[in-house]
PDB file of C-alpha atoms and ligand atoms in Angstrom:
ATOM      1  CA  MET A   1      -1.194  25.928  11.308  1.00 97.00           C
ATOM      2  CA  LYS A   2       2.172  24.176  11.746  1.00 98.00           C
ATOM      3  CA  ILE A   3       2.406  21.197   9.694  1.00 98.00           C
ATOM      4  CA  ALA A   4       5.726  18.513  10.457  1.00 98.00           C
ATOM      5  CA  CYS A   5       6.570  15.767   7.533  1.00 98.00           C
ATOM      6  CA  PHE A   6       8.577  12.853   9.002  1.00 98.00           C
ATOM      7  CA  VAL A   7      10.736  11.605   6.371  1.00 98.00           C
ATOM      8  CA  GLU A   8      13.944   9.532   6.329  1.00 96.00           C
ATOM      9  CA  ALA A   9      17.199  10.262   4.128  1.00 95.00           C
ATOM     10  CA  TYR A  10      15.752   7.735   1.735  1.00 95.00           C
ATOM     11  CA  ASN A  11      12.861   9.772   0.948  1.00 96.00           C
ATOM     12  CA  PHE A  12      14.965  12.436  -0.709  1.00 95.00           C
ATOM     13  CA  ASP A  13      18.045  10.394  -1.674  1.00 94.00           C
ATOM     14  CA  ALA A  14      16.113   7.281  -3.660  1.00 90.00           C
ATOM     15  CA  LEU A  15      14.009   8.919  -6.459  1.00 93.00           C
ATOM     16  CA  ILE A  16      14.218  12.517  -7.606  1.00 97.00           C
ATOM     17  CA  SER A  17      10.371  12.430  -8.392  1.00 97.00           C
ATOM     18  CA  GLU A  18       9.910  11.425  -4.620  1.00 97.00           C
ATOM     19  CA  ARG A  19      11.787  14.489  -3.467  1.00 98.00           C
ATOM     20  CA  ASN A  20      10.066  16.635  -6.066  1.00 98.00           C
ATOM     21  CA  ALA A  21       6.776  15.389  -4.678  1.00 98.00           C
ATOM     22  CA  LEU A  22       8.100  16.294  -1.127  1.00 98.00           C
ATOM     23  CA  LEU A  23       8.999  19.633  -2.357  1.00 98.00           C
ATOM     24  CA  GLU A  24       5.365  20.110  -3.665  1.00 98.00           C
ATOM     25  CA  PHE A  25       3.907  19.315  -0.491  1.00 98.00           C
ATOM     26  CA  LYS A  26       5.983  22.009   1.136  1.00 98.00           C
ATOM     27  CA  SER A  27       5.236  24.887  -1.251  1.00 98.00           C
ATOM     28  CA  THR A  28       1.922  24.213  -1.558  1.00 98.00           C
ATOM     29  CA  ALA A  29       1.163  24.120   2.171  1.00 98.00           C
ATOM     30  CA  GLU A  30       3.191  27.552   2.548  1.00 98.00           C
ATOM     31  CA  ALA A  31       1.204  29.061  -0.378  1.00 98.00           C
ATOM     32  CA  MET A  32      -1.749  28.185   1.638  1.00 98.00           C
ATOM     33  CA  GLY A  33      -0.553  29.906   4.632  1.00 98.00           C
ATOM     34  CA  HIS A  34       0.692  27.186   6.802  1.00 98.00           C
ATOM     35  CA  THR A  35       4.483  26.167   7.913  1.00 98.00           C
ATOM     36  CA  PHE A  36       5.659  22.802   6.649  1.00 98.00           C
ATOM     37  CA  GLU A  37       8.835  21.582   8.184  1.00 98.00           C
ATOM     38  CA  PHE A  38      10.673  18.045   7.378  1.00 98.00           C
ATOM     39  CA  ILE A  39      11.556  16.148  10.327  1.00 98.00           C
ATOM     40  CA  PHE A  40      13.489  13.278  11.031  1.00 97.00           C
ATOM     41  CA  LYS A  41      13.469  10.494  13.758  1.00 96.00           C
ATOM     42  CA  GLU A  42      15.891  12.928  15.981  1.00 97.00           C
ATOM     43  CA  ASP A  43      12.855  15.346  16.213  1.00 97.00           C
ATOM     44  CA  ILE A  44      10.439  13.003  17.779  1.00 95.00           C
ATOM     45  CA  THR A  45      10.529  14.114  21.151  1.00 94.00           C
ATOM     46  CA  ARG A  46       9.410  17.828  19.922  1.00 96.00           C
ATOM     47  CA  ILE A  47       6.378  16.542  18.055  1.00 97.00           C
ATOM     48  CA  GLN A  48       3.913  18.425  20.268  1.00 97.00           C
ATOM     49  CA  GLU A  49       5.146  21.544  18.844  1.00 98.00           C
ATOM     50  CA  TYR A  50       3.379  20.985  15.658  1.00 98.00           C
ATOM     51  CA  ASP A  51      -0.621  20.945  14.727  1.00 98.00           C
ATOM     52  CA  SER A  52      -0.304  18.104  12.373  1.00 98.00           C
ATOM     53  CA  LEU A  53       1.610  15.148  11.553  1.00 98.00           C
ATOM     54  CA  PHE A  54       2.135  13.942   7.667  1.00 98.00           C
ATOM     55  CA  ILE A  55       4.096  10.736   7.533  1.00 98.00           C
ATOM     56  CA  ARG A  56       5.783   9.793   4.116  1.00 98.00           C
ATOM     57  CA  ALA A  57       8.565   7.473   5.689  1.00 97.00           C
ATOM     58  CA  THR A  58       7.770   3.838   5.326  1.00 95.00           C
ATOM     59  CA  THR A  59       5.230   2.861   7.922  1.00 95.00           C
ATOM     60  CA  ASP A  60       5.103  -0.382   9.899  1.00 85.00           C
ATOM     61  CA  PRO A  61       4.672  -1.124  13.226  1.00 84.00           C
ATOM     62  CA  ASN A  62       8.433  -1.953  13.829  1.00 85.00           C
ATOM     63  CA  ASN A  63       9.261   1.300  12.529  1.00 88.00           C
ATOM     64  CA  SER A  64      10.138   4.630  13.910  1.00 94.00           C
ATOM     65  CA  ALA A  65       7.264   6.145  11.909  1.00 97.00           C
ATOM     66  CA  TYR A  66       4.745   4.221  13.443  1.00 96.00           C
ATOM     67  CA  ILE A  67       5.940   5.631  16.966  1.00 96.00           C
ATOM     68  CA  ILE A  68       5.856   9.289  15.767  1.00 97.00           C
ATOM     69  CA  SER A  69       2.224   8.403  14.558  1.00 98.00           C
ATOM     70  CA  ARG A  70       1.397   7.290  17.896  1.00 97.00           C
ATOM     71  CA  LEU A  71       3.005  10.048  19.980  1.00 97.00           C
ATOM     72  CA  ALA A  72       1.550  12.844  17.432  1.00 98.00           C
ATOM     73  CA  GLU A  73      -1.947  11.029  17.974  1.00 98.00           C
ATOM     74  CA  GLN A  74      -1.842  11.095  21.978  1.00 98.00           C
ATOM     75  CA  ALA A  75      -0.247  14.667  21.590  1.00 98.00           C
ATOM     76  CA  GLY A  76      -3.776  15.647  19.981  1.00 98.00           C
ATOM     77  CA  LEU A  77      -2.408  16.319  16.235  1.00 98.00           C
ATOM     78  CA  LYS A  78      -3.875  15.461  13.364  1.00 98.00           C
ATOM     79  CA  VAL A  79      -2.185  12.672  12.129  1.00 98.00           C
ATOM     80  CA  ILE A  80      -1.966  10.816   8.307  1.00 98.00           C
ATOM     81  CA  ASP A  81      -1.148   7.629   8.612  1.00 98.00           C
ATOM     82  CA  ASP A  82      -2.816   7.580  11.924  1.00 98.00           C
ATOM     83  CA  PRO A  83      -1.799   4.441  13.977  1.00 97.00           C
ATOM     84  CA  HIS A  84      -4.943   2.442  13.519  1.00 97.00           C
ATOM     85  CA  SER A  85      -4.511   2.805   9.700  1.00 98.00           C
ATOM     86  CA  ILE A  86      -0.980   1.736   9.957  1.00 97.00           C
ATOM     87  CA  ARG A  87      -2.023  -1.126  12.030  1.00 96.00           C
ATOM     88  CA  ILE A  88      -4.576  -2.512   9.716  1.00 96.00           C
ATOM     89  CA  CYS A  89      -2.830  -2.112   6.555  1.00 97.00           C
ATOM     90  CA  SER A  90       0.817  -3.367   7.566  1.00 95.00           C
ATOM     91  CA  ASN A  91      -0.721  -6.901   7.886  1.00 94.00           C
ATOM     92  CA  LYS A  92      -1.863  -8.705   5.106  1.00 95.00           C
ATOM     93  CA  ALA A  93      -3.591 -11.739   7.357  1.00 94.00           C
ATOM     94  CA  ILE A  94      -5.667  -9.020   9.015  1.00 94.00           C
ATOM     95  CA  LEU A  95      -6.798  -7.496   5.571  1.00 96.00           C
ATOM     96  CA  HIS A  96      -7.903 -10.837   4.328  1.00 93.00           C
ATOM     97  CA  ASP A  97     -10.024 -11.263   7.727  1.00 95.00           C
ATOM     98  CA  LEU A  98     -11.058  -7.387   6.909  1.00 97.00           C
ATOM     99  CA  PHE A  99     -12.210  -8.228   3.302  1.00 98.00           C
ATOM    100  CA  LEU A 100     -13.930 -11.408   4.379  1.00 96.00           C
ATOM    101  CA  LYS A 101     -16.089  -9.340   7.158  1.00 97.00           C
ATOM    102  CA  ASN A 102     -17.013  -6.512   4.995  1.00 98.00           C
ATOM    103  CA  ASN A 103     -17.978  -8.789   1.555  1.00 97.00           C
ATOM    104  CA  ILE A 104     -15.097  -6.870   0.165  1.00 98.00           C
ATOM    105  CA  PRO A 105     -14.697  -8.858  -3.302  1.00 98.00           C
ATOM    106  CA  SER A 106     -11.081 -10.118  -3.050  1.00 98.00           C
ATOM    107  CA  PRO A 107      -9.250 -13.167  -4.297  1.00 98.00           C
ATOM    108  CA  LYS A 108      -9.793 -16.484  -2.448  1.00 97.00           C
ATOM    109  CA  SER A 109      -7.078 -16.567   0.166  1.00 97.00           C
ATOM    110  CA  LEU A 110      -5.925 -19.295   3.063  1.00 97.00           C
ATOM    111  CA  LEU A 111      -3.474 -18.778   5.740  1.00 97.00           C
ATOM    112  CA  PHE A 112      -0.658 -20.870   5.876  1.00 98.00           C
ATOM    113  CA  THR A 113       1.355 -22.128   9.030  1.00 98.00           C
ATOM    114  CA  GLY A 114       3.403 -24.817   7.548  1.00 98.00           C
ATOM    115  CA  ASP A 115       1.111 -27.945   7.281  1.00 98.00           C
ATOM    116  CA  TYR A 116       2.942 -29.980   4.585  1.00 98.00           C
ATOM    117  CA  SER A 117       0.369 -33.280   5.321  1.00 98.00           C
ATOM    118  CA  ARG A 118      -1.051 -34.757   1.579  1.00 98.00           C
ATOM    119  CA  GLU A 119      -4.824 -33.429   2.578  1.00 98.00           C
ATOM    120  CA  SER A 120      -3.391 -29.869   3.282  1.00 98.00           C
ATOM    121  CA  LEU A 121      -1.543 -29.689   0.324  1.00 98.00           C
ATOM    122  CA  ASP A 122      -4.591 -31.196  -1.656  1.00 98.00           C
ATOM    123  CA  ASN A 123      -6.724 -28.510  -0.001  1.00 98.00           C
ATOM    124  CA  ILE A 124      -4.636 -25.360  -1.204  1.00 98.00           C
ATOM    125  CA  PHE A 125      -4.615 -26.641  -4.780  1.00 98.00           C
ATOM    126  CA  ASN A 126      -8.024 -27.781  -4.556  1.00 98.00           C
ATOM    127  CA  THR A 127      -9.146 -24.201  -3.225  1.00 98.00           C
ATOM    128  CA  LEU A 128      -7.448 -21.725  -4.809  1.00 98.00           C
ATOM    129  CA  GLY A 129      -6.473 -23.725  -8.333  1.00 98.00           C
ATOM    130  CA  SER A 130      -3.080 -23.276  -9.859  1.00 97.00           C
ATOM    131  CA  PRO A 131      -0.703 -21.311  -9.665  1.00 98.00           C
ATOM    132  CA  VAL A 132      -0.990 -20.102  -5.984  1.00 98.00           C
ATOM    133  CA  ILE A 133       0.357 -16.786  -4.864  1.00 98.00           C
ATOM    134  CA  ILE A 134       2.070 -17.020  -1.621  1.00 98.00           C
ATOM    135  CA  LYS A 135       2.932 -13.698   0.242  1.00 97.00           C
ATOM    136  CA  THR A 136       4.228 -13.040   3.842  1.00 97.00           C
ATOM    137  CA  PRO A 137       1.986 -10.431   5.993  1.00 95.00           C
ATOM    138  CA  TYR A 138       4.723  -7.697   5.701  1.00 92.00           C
ATOM    139  CA  THR A 139       5.643  -7.359   2.147  1.00 87.00           C
ATOM    140  CA  ARG A 140       6.147  -4.331   0.536  1.00 87.00           C
ATOM    141  CA  PHE A 141       6.836  -3.239  -3.055  1.00 85.00           C
ATOM    142  CA  SER A 142       5.995  -6.689  -4.212  1.00 87.00           C
ATOM    143  CA  SER A 143       9.014  -8.147  -2.193  1.00 89.00           C
ATOM    144  CA  HIS A 144       7.935 -11.186  -0.893  1.00 95.00           C
ATOM    145  CA  VAL A 145       5.001 -12.083  -3.185  1.00 96.00           C
ATOM    146  CA  GLU A 146       5.897 -15.262  -5.276  1.00 97.00           C
ATOM    147  CA  LYS A 147       3.826 -17.549  -7.502  1.00 97.00           C
ATOM    148  CA  ALA A 148       3.815 -21.217  -7.360  1.00 98.00           C
ATOM    149  CA  SER A 149       2.624 -23.100 -10.427  1.00 97.00           C
ATOM    150  CA  ASN A 150       3.093 -26.887  -8.801  1.00 97.00           C
ATOM    151  CA  GLU A 151       3.506 -28.621  -5.466  1.00 97.00           C
ATOM    152  CA  THR A 152       7.440 -28.429  -5.539  1.00 98.00           C
ATOM    153  CA  GLU A 153       7.404 -24.820  -6.159  1.00 98.00           C
ATOM    154  CA  PHE A 154       4.801 -24.305  -3.383  1.00 98.00           C
ATOM    155  CA  ILE A 155       6.942 -25.996  -1.048  1.00 98.00           C
ATOM    156  CA  GLU A 156      10.279 -24.571  -1.961  1.00 98.00           C
ATOM    157  CA  ILE A 157       9.089 -20.778  -1.548  1.00 98.00           C
ATOM    158  CA  SER A 158       6.649 -21.451   0.983  1.00 98.00           C
ATOM    159  CA  LYS A 159       9.689 -22.922   3.505  1.00 98.00           C
ATOM    160  CA  ARG A 160      11.499 -19.808   2.220  1.00 98.00           C
ATOM    161  CA  PHE A 161       8.926 -17.415   3.394  1.00 98.00           C
ATOM    162  CA  LEU A 162       8.255 -19.376   6.812  1.00 98.00           C
ATOM    163  CA  ARG A 163      11.593 -18.234   7.446  1.00 97.00           C
ATOM    164  CA  LYS A 164      10.550 -14.694   7.531  1.00 94.00           C
ATOM    165  CA  SER A 165       7.351 -15.311   9.103  1.00 96.00           C
ATOM    166  CA  LYS A 166       5.286 -17.683  10.931  1.00 96.00           C
ATOM    167  CA  ILE A 167       1.914 -17.285   8.955  1.00 97.00           C
ATOM    168  CA  LEU A 168       1.750 -16.722   5.056  1.00 98.00           C
ATOM    169  CA  ILE A 169      -1.011 -15.901   3.014  1.00 98.00           C
ATOM    170  CA  LEU A 170      -2.147 -18.153   0.045  1.00 98.00           C
ATOM    171  CA  GLN A 171      -4.174 -16.795  -2.805  1.00 98.00           C
ATOM    172  CA  GLU A 172      -5.815 -17.535  -6.095  1.00 98.00           C
ATOM    173  CA  TYR A 173      -3.815 -16.151  -8.818  1.00 98.00           C
ATOM    174  CA  ILE A 174      -5.726 -13.316 -10.650  1.00 98.00           C
ATOM    175  CA  GLN A 175      -4.800 -12.639 -14.051  1.00 95.00           C
ATOM    176  CA  SER A 176      -4.620  -8.803 -15.441  1.00 95.00           C
ATOM    177  CA  ASP A 177      -2.406  -6.721 -17.290  1.00 91.00           C
ATOM    178  CA  PHE A 178      -2.205  -4.003 -14.703  1.00 96.00           C
ATOM    179  CA  ASP A 179      -3.397  -3.069 -11.219  1.00 97.00           C
ATOM    180  CA  TRP A 180      -5.721  -0.164 -10.731  1.00 98.00           C
ATOM    181  CA  ARG A 181      -4.237   1.966  -8.053  1.00 98.00           C
ATOM    182  CA  VAL A 182      -7.130   4.063  -6.416  1.00 98.00           C
ATOM    183  CA  GLY A 183      -5.901   6.956  -4.076  1.00 98.00           C
ATOM    184  CA  ILE A 184      -8.198   7.565  -1.270  1.00 98.00           C
ATOM    185  CA  LEU A 185      -8.395  10.575   0.882  1.00 98.00           C
ATOM    186  CA  GLN A 186     -11.176  11.436   3.518  1.00 98.00           C
ATOM    187  CA  ASN A 187     -13.252   8.304   1.891  1.00 98.00           C
ATOM    188  CA  LYS A 188     -13.222  10.022  -1.475  1.00 98.00           C
ATOM    189  CA  VAL A 189     -11.344   9.050  -4.712  1.00 98.00           C
ATOM    190  CA  LEU A 190      -8.097  11.428  -4.744  1.00 98.00           C
ATOM    191  CA  TYR A 191      -6.404  10.048  -8.021  1.00 98.00           C
ATOM    192  CA  LEU A 192      -6.617   6.971 -10.220  1.00 98.00           C
ATOM    193  CA  CYS A 193      -3.654   5.215 -11.801  1.00 98.00           C
ATOM    194  CA  LYS A 194      -2.958   2.198 -13.981  1.00 98.00           C
ATOM    195  CA  TYR A 195       0.166   0.697 -12.481  1.00 97.00           C
ATOM    196  CA  CYS A 196       1.578  -1.552 -15.212  1.00 96.00           C
ATOM    197  CA  PHE A 197       3.680  -4.267 -15.341  1.00 95.00           C
ATOM    198  CA  PRO A 198       7.135  -4.529 -16.788  1.00 92.00           C
ATOM    199  CA  GLY A 199       7.218  -6.366 -19.965  1.00 89.00           C
ATOM    200  CA  GLY A 200       7.228 -10.159 -19.072  1.00 78.00           C
ATOM    201  CA  GLY A 201       6.261  -9.658 -15.520  1.00 90.00           C
ATOM    202  CA  TRP A 202       3.127 -10.085 -13.744  1.00 93.00           C
ATOM    203  CA  LYS A 203       3.695  -7.613 -10.787  1.00 93.00           C
ATOM    204  CA  VAL A 204       4.240  -4.188 -10.722  1.00 92.00           C
ATOM    205  CA  LYS A 205       7.656  -4.907  -9.574  1.00 89.00           C
ATOM    206  CA  SER A 206       9.154  -8.033 -11.433  1.00 87.00           C
ATOM    207  CA  LYS A 207      12.732  -9.488 -11.849  1.00 86.00           C
ATOM    208  CA  ILE A 208      13.203  -9.798 -15.452  1.00 85.00           C
ATOM    209  CA  ASN A 209      16.554 -11.289 -16.654  1.00 86.00           C
ATOM    210  CA  GLY A 210      17.577 -11.014 -13.022  1.00 86.00           C
ATOM    211  CA  LYS A 211      16.901  -7.567 -12.721  1.00 87.00           C
ATOM    212  CA  ASN A 212      14.241  -5.563 -10.541  1.00 88.00           C
ATOM    213  CA  LYS A 213      12.040  -3.439 -13.135  1.00 90.00           C
ATOM    214  CA  TRP A 214       8.823  -1.135 -12.452  1.00 91.00           C
ATOM    215  CA  GLY A 215       6.048  -0.733 -14.900  1.00 94.00           C
ATOM    216  CA  ASP A 216       4.771   2.110 -16.162  1.00 95.00           C
ATOM    217  CA  THR A 217       2.427   4.327 -14.348  1.00 97.00           C
ATOM    218  CA  ILE A 218      -0.815   5.551 -16.329  1.00 97.00           C
ATOM    219  CA  PRO A 219      -2.265   8.493 -14.621  1.00 98.00           C
ATOM    220  CA  VAL A 220      -6.250   8.414 -15.174  1.00 98.00           C
ATOM    221  CA  PRO A 221      -8.353  11.269 -14.234  1.00 98.00           C
ATOM    222  CA  ARG A 222     -10.273  10.798 -11.223  1.00 98.00           C
ATOM    223  CA  GLU A 223     -13.965  11.469 -12.537  1.00 98.00           C
ATOM    224  CA  CYS A 224     -13.532   8.706 -14.787  1.00 98.00           C
ATOM    225  CA  ILE A 225     -13.534   5.728 -12.468  1.00 98.00           C
ATOM    226  CA  SER A 226     -16.420   3.272 -12.845  1.00 98.00           C
ATOM    227  CA  SER A 227     -19.110   3.759 -10.368  1.00 98.00           C
ATOM    228  CA  GLU A 228     -18.407  -0.044  -9.177  1.00 98.00           C
ATOM    229  CA  LEU A 229     -14.657   0.586  -8.651  1.00 98.00           C
ATOM    230  CA  LYS A 230     -15.582   3.480  -6.683  1.00 98.00           C
ATOM    231  CA  GLU A 231     -18.197   1.958  -4.497  1.00 98.00           C
ATOM    232  CA  ILE A 232     -15.728  -0.970  -3.488  1.00 98.00           C
ATOM    233  CA  SER A 233     -12.690   1.520  -2.845  1.00 98.00           C
ATOM    234  CA  ILE A 234     -14.629   3.674  -0.818  1.00 98.00           C
ATOM    235  CA  ASN A 235     -16.572   0.827   1.113  1.00 98.00           C
ATOM    236  CA  LEU A 236     -13.156  -0.546   1.988  1.00 98.00           C
ATOM    237  CA  SER A 237     -11.508   2.799   2.819  1.00 98.00           C
ATOM    238  CA  LYS A 238     -14.228   3.360   5.440  1.00 98.00           C
ATOM    239  CA  CYS A 239     -13.450  -0.058   7.053  1.00 98.00           C
ATOM    240  CA  VAL A 240     -10.286   1.389   8.020  1.00 98.00           C
ATOM    241  CA  GLY A 241     -10.554   5.066   8.668  1.00 98.00           C
ATOM    242  CA  ASP A 242     -10.798   8.474   6.887  1.00 97.00           C
ATOM    243  CA  GLY A 243      -7.058   9.014   5.867  1.00 98.00           C
ATOM    244  CA  LEU A 244      -4.714   8.507   2.745  1.00 98.00           C
ATOM    245  CA  TYR A 245      -4.943   5.268   1.446  1.00 98.00           C
ATOM    246  CA  GLY A 246      -3.899   3.382  -1.975  1.00 98.00           C
ATOM    247  CA  LEU A 247      -5.727   0.637  -3.108  1.00 98.00           C
ATOM    248  CA  ASP A 248      -4.463  -2.178  -5.327  1.00 98.00           C
ATOM    249  CA  VAL A 249      -7.441  -3.620  -7.225  1.00 98.00           C
ATOM    250  CA  LYS A 250      -7.484  -6.164 -10.495  1.00 98.00           C
ATOM    251  CA  GLU A 251     -10.281  -5.955 -12.963  1.00 98.00           C
ATOM    252  CA  THR A 252     -11.294  -9.213 -14.267  1.00 97.00           C
ATOM    253  CA  LYS A 253     -14.393 -10.426 -16.193  1.00 95.00           C
ATOM    254  CA  ASP A 254     -15.695 -11.625 -12.958  1.00 94.00           C
ATOM    255  CA  GLY A 255     -15.786  -7.823 -11.633  1.00 97.00           C
ATOM    256  CA  TYR A 256     -13.156  -6.465  -9.758  1.00 98.00           C
ATOM    257  CA  LYS A 257     -11.180  -7.955  -7.000  1.00 98.00           C
ATOM    258  CA  VAL A 258      -9.269  -6.057  -4.455  1.00 98.00           C
ATOM    259  CA  ILE A 259      -5.504  -6.954  -3.473  1.00 98.00           C
ATOM    260  CA  GLU A 260      -4.886  -4.652  -0.954  1.00 97.00           C
ATOM    261  CA  ILE A 261      -5.317  -1.296   0.574  1.00 98.00           C
ATOM    262  CA  ASN A 262      -2.143   0.518   1.812  1.00 97.00           C
ATOM    263  CA  ASP A 263      -1.755   3.276   4.092  1.00 98.00           C
ATOM    264  CA  ASN A 264       1.317   5.796   3.134  1.00 97.00           C
ATOM    265  CA  PRO A 265       0.803   5.457  -0.659  1.00 98.00           C
ATOM    266  CA  SER A 266       3.495   6.335  -2.896  1.00 96.00           C
ATOM    267  CA  ILE A 267       3.079  10.074  -4.313  1.00 98.00           C
ATOM    268  CA  TYR A 268       5.561  10.740  -6.976  1.00 97.00           C
ATOM    269  CA  HIS A 269       5.746  14.108  -9.132  1.00 98.00           C
ATOM    270  CA  GLY A 270       5.190  13.662 -12.647  1.00 97.00           C
ATOM    271  CA  TYR A 271       3.512   9.941 -11.901  1.00 97.00           C
ATOM    272  CA  GLU A 272       0.218  10.082  -9.284  1.00 98.00           C
ATOM    273  CA  ASP A 273      -0.286  13.746  -9.764  1.00 98.00           C
ATOM    274  CA  THR A 274      -0.278  14.358 -13.333  1.00 97.00           C
ATOM    275  CA  VAL A 275      -4.046  14.749 -13.911  1.00 97.00           C
ATOM    276  CA  ASP A 276      -5.347  15.491 -10.797  1.00 98.00           C
ATOM    277  CA  LYS A 277      -2.914  18.305  -9.806  1.00 97.00           C
ATOM    278  CA  ASP A 278      -4.822  19.237  -6.834  1.00 98.00           C
ATOM    279  CA  ILE A 279      -4.053  16.278  -4.654  1.00 98.00           C
ATOM    280  CA  TYR A 280      -1.017  18.186  -2.827  1.00 98.00           C
ATOM    281  CA  GLU A 281      -3.489  20.940  -2.018  1.00 98.00           C
ATOM    282  CA  LYS A 282      -6.465  18.141  -0.612  1.00 98.00           C
ATOM    283  CA  ILE A 283      -4.116  16.467   1.644  1.00 98.00           C
ATOM    284  CA  ILE A 284      -3.022  19.847   3.032  1.00 98.00           C
ATOM    285  CA  ASN A 285      -6.437  20.581   3.551  1.00 98.00           C
ATOM    286  CA  ALA A 286      -7.259  17.242   5.071  1.00 98.00           C
ATOM    287  CA  LEU A 287      -4.147  18.027   7.488  1.00 98.00           C
ATOM    288  CA  VAL A 288      -5.128  21.252   8.782  1.00 97.00           C
ATOM    289  CA  SER A 289      -9.094  20.443   8.967  1.00 92.00           C
TER     290      SER A 289
HETATM  291  N1  LIG B 301      -3.777 -12.931  -5.815  1.00 71.83           N
HETATM  292  C1  LIG B 301      -2.872 -12.033  -6.897  1.00 71.83           C
HETATM  293  N2  LIG B 301      -3.063 -12.412  -8.179  1.00 71.83           N
HETATM  294  C2  LIG B 301      -2.441 -11.906  -9.032  1.00 71.83           C
HETATM  295  N3  LIG B 301      -1.595 -11.083  -8.748  1.00 71.83           N
HETATM  296  C3  LIG B 301      -1.099 -10.756  -7.273  1.00 71.83           C
HETATM  297  C4  LIG B 301      -1.980 -11.290  -6.516  1.00 71.83           C
HETATM  298  N4  LIG B 301      -1.505 -10.452  -5.127  1.00 71.83           N
HETATM  299  C5  LIG B 301      -0.732  -9.855  -5.592  1.00 71.83           C
HETATM  300  N5  LIG B 301      -0.328  -9.542  -6.927  1.00 71.83           N
HETATM  301  C6  LIG B 301       0.491  -8.994  -7.342  1.00 71.83           C
HETATM  302  O1  LIG B 301       1.853  -8.957  -6.927  1.00 71.83           O
HETATM  303  C7  LIG B 301       2.286  -7.451  -6.658  1.00 71.83           C
HETATM  304  C8  LIG B 301       2.301  -7.073  -5.022  1.00 71.83           C
HETATM  305  O2  LIG B 301       1.248  -7.908  -4.587  1.00 71.83           O
HETATM  306  P1  LIG B 301       0.784  -7.015  -3.066  1.00 71.83           P
HETATM  307  O3  LIG B 301      -0.233  -7.959  -2.509  1.00 71.83           O
HETATM  308  O4  LIG B 301       0.125  -5.934  -3.773  1.00 71.83           O
HETATM  309  O5  LIG B 301       1.963  -6.971  -2.001  1.00 71.83           O
HETATM  310  P2  LIG B 301       2.742  -5.754  -1.807  1.00 71.83           P
HETATM  311  O6  LIG B 301       2.463  -5.053  -0.360  1.00 71.83           O
HETATM  312  O7  LIG B 301       4.277  -6.211  -1.515  1.00 71.83           O
HETATM  313  O8  LIG B 301       2.904  -4.536  -2.872  1.00 71.83           O
HETATM  314  C9  LIG B 301       0.974  -6.527  -7.335  1.00 71.83           C
HETATM  315  O9  LIG B 301       1.529  -6.328  -8.394  1.00 71.83           O
HETATM  316  C10 LIG B 301       0.027  -7.688  -7.233  1.00 71.83           C
HETATM  317  O10 LIG B 301      -0.901  -7.173  -8.347  1.00 71.83           O
HETATM  318 MG1  LIG B 302       0.682  -3.539  -3.423  1.00 71.83          MG
END
């Protein structure tokens, strides 16, 4: 089979661990008897020459990755990430609705469009408690996720975010020392990691003394997943599709709380792939099946 892997220059340039993971995909596919070519946006018009498409560039309905995903699907290719998964996962307001409708345990959430009346502000803090988490629908890599401990901070952060987006997501703050990252492929657990927070931070990527820092990744064998986390994760992935997903989940004394489901989850060599080493092979198999 001919597999196209859609990338952008940053997938190779930013992190050596990402570049090495891409090369691992290629050598695994070739060892399995397939061809695996990296393609760029210039190649978008020849997508029908391939049998399947694997997208590693950032997906977002505004990006070329989404366009190529749609074109490939229309041309009959097997596609990961498929356009439907990209649309659902890219927007946190849509996810919030999906969680509610499917009884997925998740933080209490409200949508906010800029009503600063006394009644509205009281309702926010009475419903969500303090601090309140504020997010834009399209945040990635923790870029537009902030915490407001009081009304003054809430007004400052939300006004700043409303310049980026007309609708914000507000959530109760869920305390934890790390995020579970559950990698899912074809509605089965593919890998499991703990994404830790850098010292003093509360997000996987936090600003510490003015500098962006990432926390450690601790891989955990996938068979060690608790039955409850597995059930929640698979129930949720089935609500989106049968592609490749990365879920962020917090473990609390009141059970698990799902923060989000991502399409296009990060796979870095020496991180997500260190204990379950067959993840490349399983993804290639999903692309050619
Ligand atoms: N309600 C919440 N309570 C506590 N931490 C949160 C909450 N929502 C998000 N976070 C933390 O913020 C970070 C980014 O949030 P997330 O919703 O996953 O957005 P992104 O798409 O930018 O990764 C994650 O590390 C997550 O654990
Ligand atoms: Mg996240």
